[in-house]
Amino acid sequence: ASKFLTDVPEGVKPYAEVQQWGGYGSGISYIDGSWTDEVNIWGSYDGSKNTGGTLYIKGQNWFLDRKFYVAANTDVYLVEGAVLVLSESNAKDLQGGCNYYLAPGAKIATPDGVELVLNNGLHMYNHGTIDVGKLSVNNTSVLYNSNELQVRGELSTENNQSVIVNDGTITATRLHTAGSSHVQNNGTMTINGNTDIDSNNNTWVNNGQYTTNYFYYTAGSNDVINNCKLTVRELFKINLGDT
């Protein structure tokens, strides 16, 4: 609970004072809607890894025509009511090892068709809202949703033990699970197109309510398990390539 904040902690200085000039270091700072320039935190090496420290976000922050970059292994906190809107170049360039904490009422968004990419061990914990054109979770990354995730296109999980856990509500046009990824639904998921499960090594587990138009289970994973309510509006198909 201590990670999901109502406001920026007392004593934290603005980004302009701590980070702006040169963009280096691993300090602690915040931005709000009054900041209209780039965020460009290159970070510093702590002897074992590069880190950008801690960034708090409050207010309305639109990065559609300016850069949003924080170094790997940075903690990013969106406090209650914060909004972070990312362009295509920003949304696909989130750095590995970062932790994003979205408090209730906070939001991350992209325009239609723009994909938010979670890659290389990035963890995103959503107690607010994520509203994006597409979303992919790749290469040991984790997406945990306890409130609302809206994907206007495809939601996908890829290789190397990437994980989606839903304890809230998820809607998407398509869900594609691949490689050694894992999807666990404990809440409500609605996929208004295809659910495509096509890897021998991935996991799809439904402990809640899962609704999809089409369900295609076309690989031999033993970890495709429905424990609760699965509704398929059109076609449910099992066609295992390994017989």
CSV table of C-alpha atoms in Angstrom, one decimal:
chain,number,residue,atom,x,y,z
A,1,ALA,CA,0.0,0.0,0.0
A,2,SER,CA,2.9,2.4,0.6
A,3,LYS,CA,3.7,2.3,-3.1
A,4,PHE,CA,0.4,3.9,-4.2
A,5,LEU,CA,0.5,7.5,-3.1
A,6,THR,CA,-2.0,10.3,-2.7
A,7,ASP,CA,0.6,13.0,-3.4
A,8,VAL,CA,4.3,13.6,-3.9
A,9,PRO,CA,6.1,13.0,-0.6
A,10,GLU,CA,7.1,16.1,1.3
A,11,GLY,CA,10.6,17.4,0.6
A,12,VAL,CA,10.9,16.0,-2.9
A,13,LYS,CA,12.3,18.7,-5.3
A,14,PRO,CA,11.1,19.5,-8.8
A,15,TYR,CA,12.8,17.7,-11.7
A,16,ALA,CA,14.1,21.1,-13.0
A,17,GLU,CA,16.1,21.5,-9.8
A,18,VAL,CA,17.5,18.0,-9.5
A,19,GLN,CA,17.7,16.4,-13.0
A,20,GLN,CA,17.2,18.8,-15.9
A,21,TRP,CA,20.6,20.1,-16.6
A,22,GLY,CA,22.5,17.3,-18.3
A,23,GLY,CA,19.9,14.7,-17.3
A,24,TYR,CA,22.5,12.7,-15.4
A,25,GLY,CA,22.3,11.2,-11.9
A,26,SER,CA,20.0,9.0,-9.9
A,27,GLY,CA,18.3,11.6,-7.8
A,28,ILE,CA,14.7,11.9,-6.5
A,29,SER,CA,12.4,14.4,-8.2
A,30,TYR,CA,8.9,15.1,-9.5
A,31,ILE,CA,7.1,16.6,-12.5
A,32,ASP,CA,3.7,18.0,-12.7
A,33,GLY,CA,1.6,19.7,-15.4
A,34,SER,CA,3.6,22.9,-15.2
A,35,TRP,CA,6.7,21.1,-16.7
A,36,THR,CA,6.5,21.5,-20.5
A,37,ASP,CA,10.0,20.4,-21.5
A,38,GLU,CA,11.5,16.9,-21.9
A,39,VAL,CA,12.2,14.4,-19.2
A,40,ASN,CA,15.6,12.9,-19.9
A,41,ILE,CA,17.1,11.1,-17.0
A,42,TRP,CA,20.2,9.2,-18.1
A,43,GLY,CA,21.0,7.8,-14.7
A,44,SER,CA,24.2,6.8,-13.1
A,45,TYR,CA,26.1,3.6,-12.3
A,46,ASP,CA,26.0,2.4,-8.7
A,47,GLY,CA,28.7,-0.3,-9.1
A,48,SER,CA,26.4,-3.1,-10.3
A,49,LYS,CA,23.8,-1.5,-12.5
A,50,ASN,CA,22.6,1.8,-14.1
A,51,THR,CA,19.8,3.5,-12.2
A,52,GLY,CA,17.8,6.7,-12.6
A,53,GLY,CA,16.6,6.9,-9.0
A,54,THR,CA,13.0,7.9,-8.4
A,55,LEU,CA,10.5,10.1,-10.3
A,56,TYR,CA,7.1,11.1,-9.0
A,57,ILE,CA,4.4,12.3,-11.4
A,58,LYS,CA,1.4,14.4,-10.5
A,59,GLY,CA,-1.1,16.4,-12.6
A,60,GLN,CA,-1.6,16.2,-16.4
A,61,ASN,CA,1.5,15.3,-18.3
A,62,TRP,CA,1.3,15.0,-22.1
A,63,PHE,CA,4.5,13.7,-23.8
A,64,LEU,CA,3.2,13.5,-27.4
A,65,ASP,CA,5.7,15.9,-28.9
A,66,ARG,CA,8.6,15.8,-26.4
A,67,LYS,CA,10.8,13.1,-24.9
A,68,PHE,CA,10.0,11.0,-21.8
A,69,TYR,CA,13.0,8.9,-20.9
A,70,VAL,CA,14.1,7.5,-17.5
A,71,ALA,CA,17.1,5.2,-17.1
A,72,ALA,CA,16.8,1.5,-16.3
A,73,ASN,CA,16.0,0.5,-12.8
A,74,THR,CA,14.1,3.7,-12.0
A,75,ASP,CA,11.1,3.8,-9.7
A,76,VAL,CA,8.2,5.9,-11.2
A,77,TYR,CA,5.2,6.8,-9.1
A,78,LEU,CA,2.0,8.2,-10.6
A,79,VAL,CA,0.2,9.6,-7.6
A,80,GLU,CA,-3.6,9.9,-7.3
A,81,GLY,CA,-5.0,11.9,-10.3
A,82,ALA,CA,-1.8,11.9,-12.3
A,83,VAL,CA,-2.0,11.4,-16.1
A,84,LEU,CA,0.9,10.4,-18.3
A,85,VAL,CA,0.2,10.3,-22.0
A,86,LEU,CA,3.0,8.9,-24.2
A,87,SER,CA,3.8,9.1,-27.9
A,88,GLU,CA,4.8,6.1,-29.9
A,89,SER,CA,8.5,6.7,-29.5
A,90,ASN,CA,8.2,7.1,-25.7
A,91,ALA,CA,5.8,4.2,-25.2
A,92,LYS,CA,8.1,1.7,-26.9
A,93,ASP,CA,11.2,3.0,-25.1
A,94,LEU,CA,10.4,2.4,-21.4
A,95,GLN,CA,13.6,1.0,-19.9
A,96,GLY,CA,14.1,-2.4,-18.4
A,97,GLY,CA,14.1,-3.0,-14.6
A,98,CYS,CA,11.9,0.0,-13.9
A,99,ASN,CA,9.0,-0.2,-11.5
A,100,TYR,CA,5.8,1.8,-12.4
A,101,TYR,CA,3.2,2.3,-9.6
A,102,LEU,CA,-0.1,3.7,-10.6
A,103,ALA,CA,-2.2,4.9,-7.6
A,104,PRO,CA,-6.0,4.9,-7.7
A,105,GLY,CA,-7.2,7.6,-10.1
A,106,ALA,CA,-3.8,7.7,-11.9
A,107,LYS,CA,-3.6,6.9,-15.6
A,108,ILE,CA,-1.2,6.0,-18.4
A,109,ALA,CA,-2.5,6.4,-21.9
A,110,THR,CA,-1.4,6.3,-25.6
A,111,PRO,CA,-3.2,7.5,-28.8
A,112,ASP,CA,-5.1,5.0,-31.0
A,113,GLY,CA,-2.7,2.4,-32.6
A,114,VAL,CA,0.2,3.3,-30.3
A,115,GLU,CA,1.7,0.3,-28.5
A,116,LEU,CA,2.9,0.4,-24.9
A,117,VAL,CA,5.8,-2.0,-24.6
A,118,LEU,CA,6.9,-3.5,-21.2
A,119,ASN,CA,10.2,-5.1,-21.8
A,120,ASN,CA,13.4,-6.4,-20.1
A,121,GLY,CA,12.1,-6.9,-16.6
A,122,LEU,CA,10.0,-3.8,-16.3
A,123,HIS,CA,7.2,-4.1,-13.7
A,124,MET,CA,4.0,-2.1,-13.9
A,125,TYR,CA,1.5,-2.2,-11.0
A,126,ASN,CA,-1.8,-0.6,-11.9
A,127,HIS,CA,-4.3,0.5,-9.2
A,128,GLY,CA,-5.6,3.2,-11.6
A,129,THR,CA,-6.2,3.1,-15.4
A,130,ILE,CA,-4.2,2.0,-18.4
A,131,ASP,CA,-5.8,3.0,-21.7
A,132,VAL,CA,-3.6,2.2,-24.7
A,133,GLY,CA,-3.8,1.4,-28.4
A,134,LYS,CA,-1.8,-1.9,-28.0
A,135,LEU,CA,0.1,-3.5,-25.2
A,136,SER,CA,2.9,-6.1,-25.2
A,137,VAL,CA,4.6,-7.7,-22.1
A,138,ASN,CA,7.9,-9.2,-23.1
A,139,ASN,CA,11.1,-10.7,-21.7
A,140,THR,CA,10.6,-11.2,-17.9
A,141,SER,CA,8.3,-8.2,-17.6
A,142,VAL,CA,5.3,-8.1,-15.3
A,143,LEU,CA,1.9,-6.3,-15.6
A,144,TYR,CA,-0.3,-6.5,-12.5
A,145,ASN,CA,-3.7,-5.0,-12.9
A,146,SER,CA,-6.1,-4.5,-9.9
A,147,ASN,CA,-8.3,-1.9,-11.5
A,148,GLU,CA,-8.8,-1.1,-15.2
A,149,LEU,CA,-6.8,-1.9,-18.3
A,150,GLN,CA,-8.3,-0.9,-21.7
A,151,VAL,CA,-6.4,-2.0,-24.8
A,152,ARG,CA,-8.1,-0.8,-28.0
A,153,GLY,CA,-6.1,-3.3,-30.1
A,154,GLU,CA,-4.0,-6.4,-29.3
A,155,LEU,CA,-2.8,-7.4,-25.8
A,156,SER,CA,0.2,-9.9,-26.1
A,157,THR,CA,2.6,-11.7,-23.9
A,158,GLU,CA,5.9,-13.0,-25.3
A,159,ASN,CA,9.0,-14.9,-24.3
A,160,ASN,CA,11.1,-15.4,-21.2
A,161,GLN,CA,8.5,-15.8,-18.5
A,162,SER,CA,6.6,-12.5,-19.1
A,163,VAL,CA,3.5,-12.3,-16.9
A,164,ILE,CA,0.1,-10.7,-16.8
A,165,VAL,CA,-2.0,-11.0,-13.6
A,166,ASN,CA,-5.5,-9.5,-13.6
A,167,ASP,CA,-7.4,-8.8,-10.3
A,168,GLY,CA,-9.5,-6.1,-11.9
A,169,THR,CA,-11.0,-5.5,-15.4
A,170,ILE,CA,-9.2,-6.0,-18.7
A,171,THR,CA,-10.7,-5.4,-22.2
A,172,ALA,CA,-8.9,-5.9,-25.5
A,173,THR,CA,-9.5,-6.7,-29.1
A,174,ARG,CA,-7.2,-9.7,-29.1
A,175,LEU,CA,-5.1,-11.7,-26.6
A,176,HIS,CA,-2.1,-13.5,-27.9
A,177,THR,CA,0.0,-15.7,-25.6
A,178,ALA,CA,3.4,-16.9,-27.0
A,179,GLY,CA,6.7,-18.3,-25.8
A,180,SER,CA,7.0,-19.0,-22.1
A,181,SER,CA,4.6,-16.3,-21.0
A,182,HIS,CA,1.9,-16.5,-18.4
A,183,VAL,CA,-1.6,-15.0,-18.1
A,184,GLN,CA,-3.7,-15.4,-15.0
A,185,ASN,CA,-7.1,-13.9,-14.8
A,186,ASN,CA,-8.7,-13.6,-11.3
A,187,GLY,CA,-11.1,-10.8,-12.2
A,188,THR,CA,-12.9,-10.0,-15.5
A,189,MET,CA,-11.4,-10.2,-18.9
A,190,THR,CA,-13.3,-9.4,-22.1
A,191,ILE,CA,-11.6,-10.0,-25.5
A,192,ASN,CA,-13.7,-8.7,-28.3
A,193,GLY,CA,-12.0,-10.8,-31.0
A,194,ASN,CA,-9.5,-13.7,-30.8
A,195,THR,CA,-7.9,-15.4,-27.9
A,196,ASP,CA,-4.9,-17.1,-29.5
A,197,ILE,CA,-2.8,-19.6,-27.4
A,198,ASP,CA,-0.1,-21.0,-29.6
A,199,SER,CA,2.9,-22.0,-27.5
A,200,ASN,CA,3.7,-25.4,-25.8
A,201,ASN,CA,5.4,-23.5,-23.0
A,202,ASN,CA,2.9,-20.8,-21.9
A,203,THR,CA,0.2,-20.5,-19.3
A,204,TRP,CA,-3.4,-19.3,-19.5
A,205,VAL,CA,-5.3,-19.7,-16.3
A,206,ASN,CA,-8.8,-18.3,-15.7
A,207,ASN,CA,-10.0,-18.1,-12.0
A,208,GLY,CA,-12.5,-15.4,-12.8
A,209,GLN,CA,-14.8,-14.4,-15.7
A,210,TYR,CA,-13.3,-14.5,-19.2
A,211,THR,CA,-15.3,-13.7,-22.3
A,212,THR,CA,-14.0,-13.8,-25.9
A,213,ASN,CA,-15.5,-14.1,-29.4
A,214,TYR,CA,-13.1,-16.8,-30.5
A,215,PHE,CA,-10.8,-19.1,-28.5
A,216,TYR,CA,-8.1,-20.9,-30.4
A,217,TYR,CA,-5.9,-23.3,-28.4
A,218,THR,CA,-3.4,-24.4,-31.0
A,219,ALA,CA,-0.5,-25.7,-29.0
A,220,GLY,CA,0.3,-28.4,-26.5
A,221,SER,CA,0.8,-26.5,-23.2
A,222,ASN,CA,-0.6,-28.4,-20.2
A,223,ASP,CA,-1.2,-25.1,-18.4
A,224,VAL,CA,-4.3,-23.9,-20.2
A,225,ILE,CA,-6.8,-24.2,-17.4
A,226,ASN,CA,-10.3,-22.8,-16.8
A,227,ASN,CA,-11.2,-22.9,-13.2
A,228,CYS,CA,-14.3,-20.6,-13.3
A,229,LYS,CA,-16.5,-19.1,-16.1
A,230,LEU,CA,-15.3,-19.0,-19.7
A,231,THR,CA,-17.7,-17.7,-22.3
A,232,VAL,CA,-16.9,-18.1,-26.0
A,233,ARG,CA,-19.4,-16.2,-28.2
A,234,GLU,CA,-18.5,-17.8,-31.5
A,235,LEU,CA,-15.9,-20.6,-32.0
A,236,PHE,CA,-13.9,-22.6,-29.5
A,237,LYS,CA,-11.2,-24.6,-31.2
A,238,ILE,CA,-8.6,-27.0,-30.0
A,239,ASN,CA,-6.1,-28.1,-32.7
A,240,LEU,CA,-3.0,-29.3,-31.1
A,241,GLY,CA,0.0,-29.4,-33.5
A,242,ASP,CA,1.8,-32.1,-31.4
A,243,THR,CA,-1.3,-34.3,-31.4
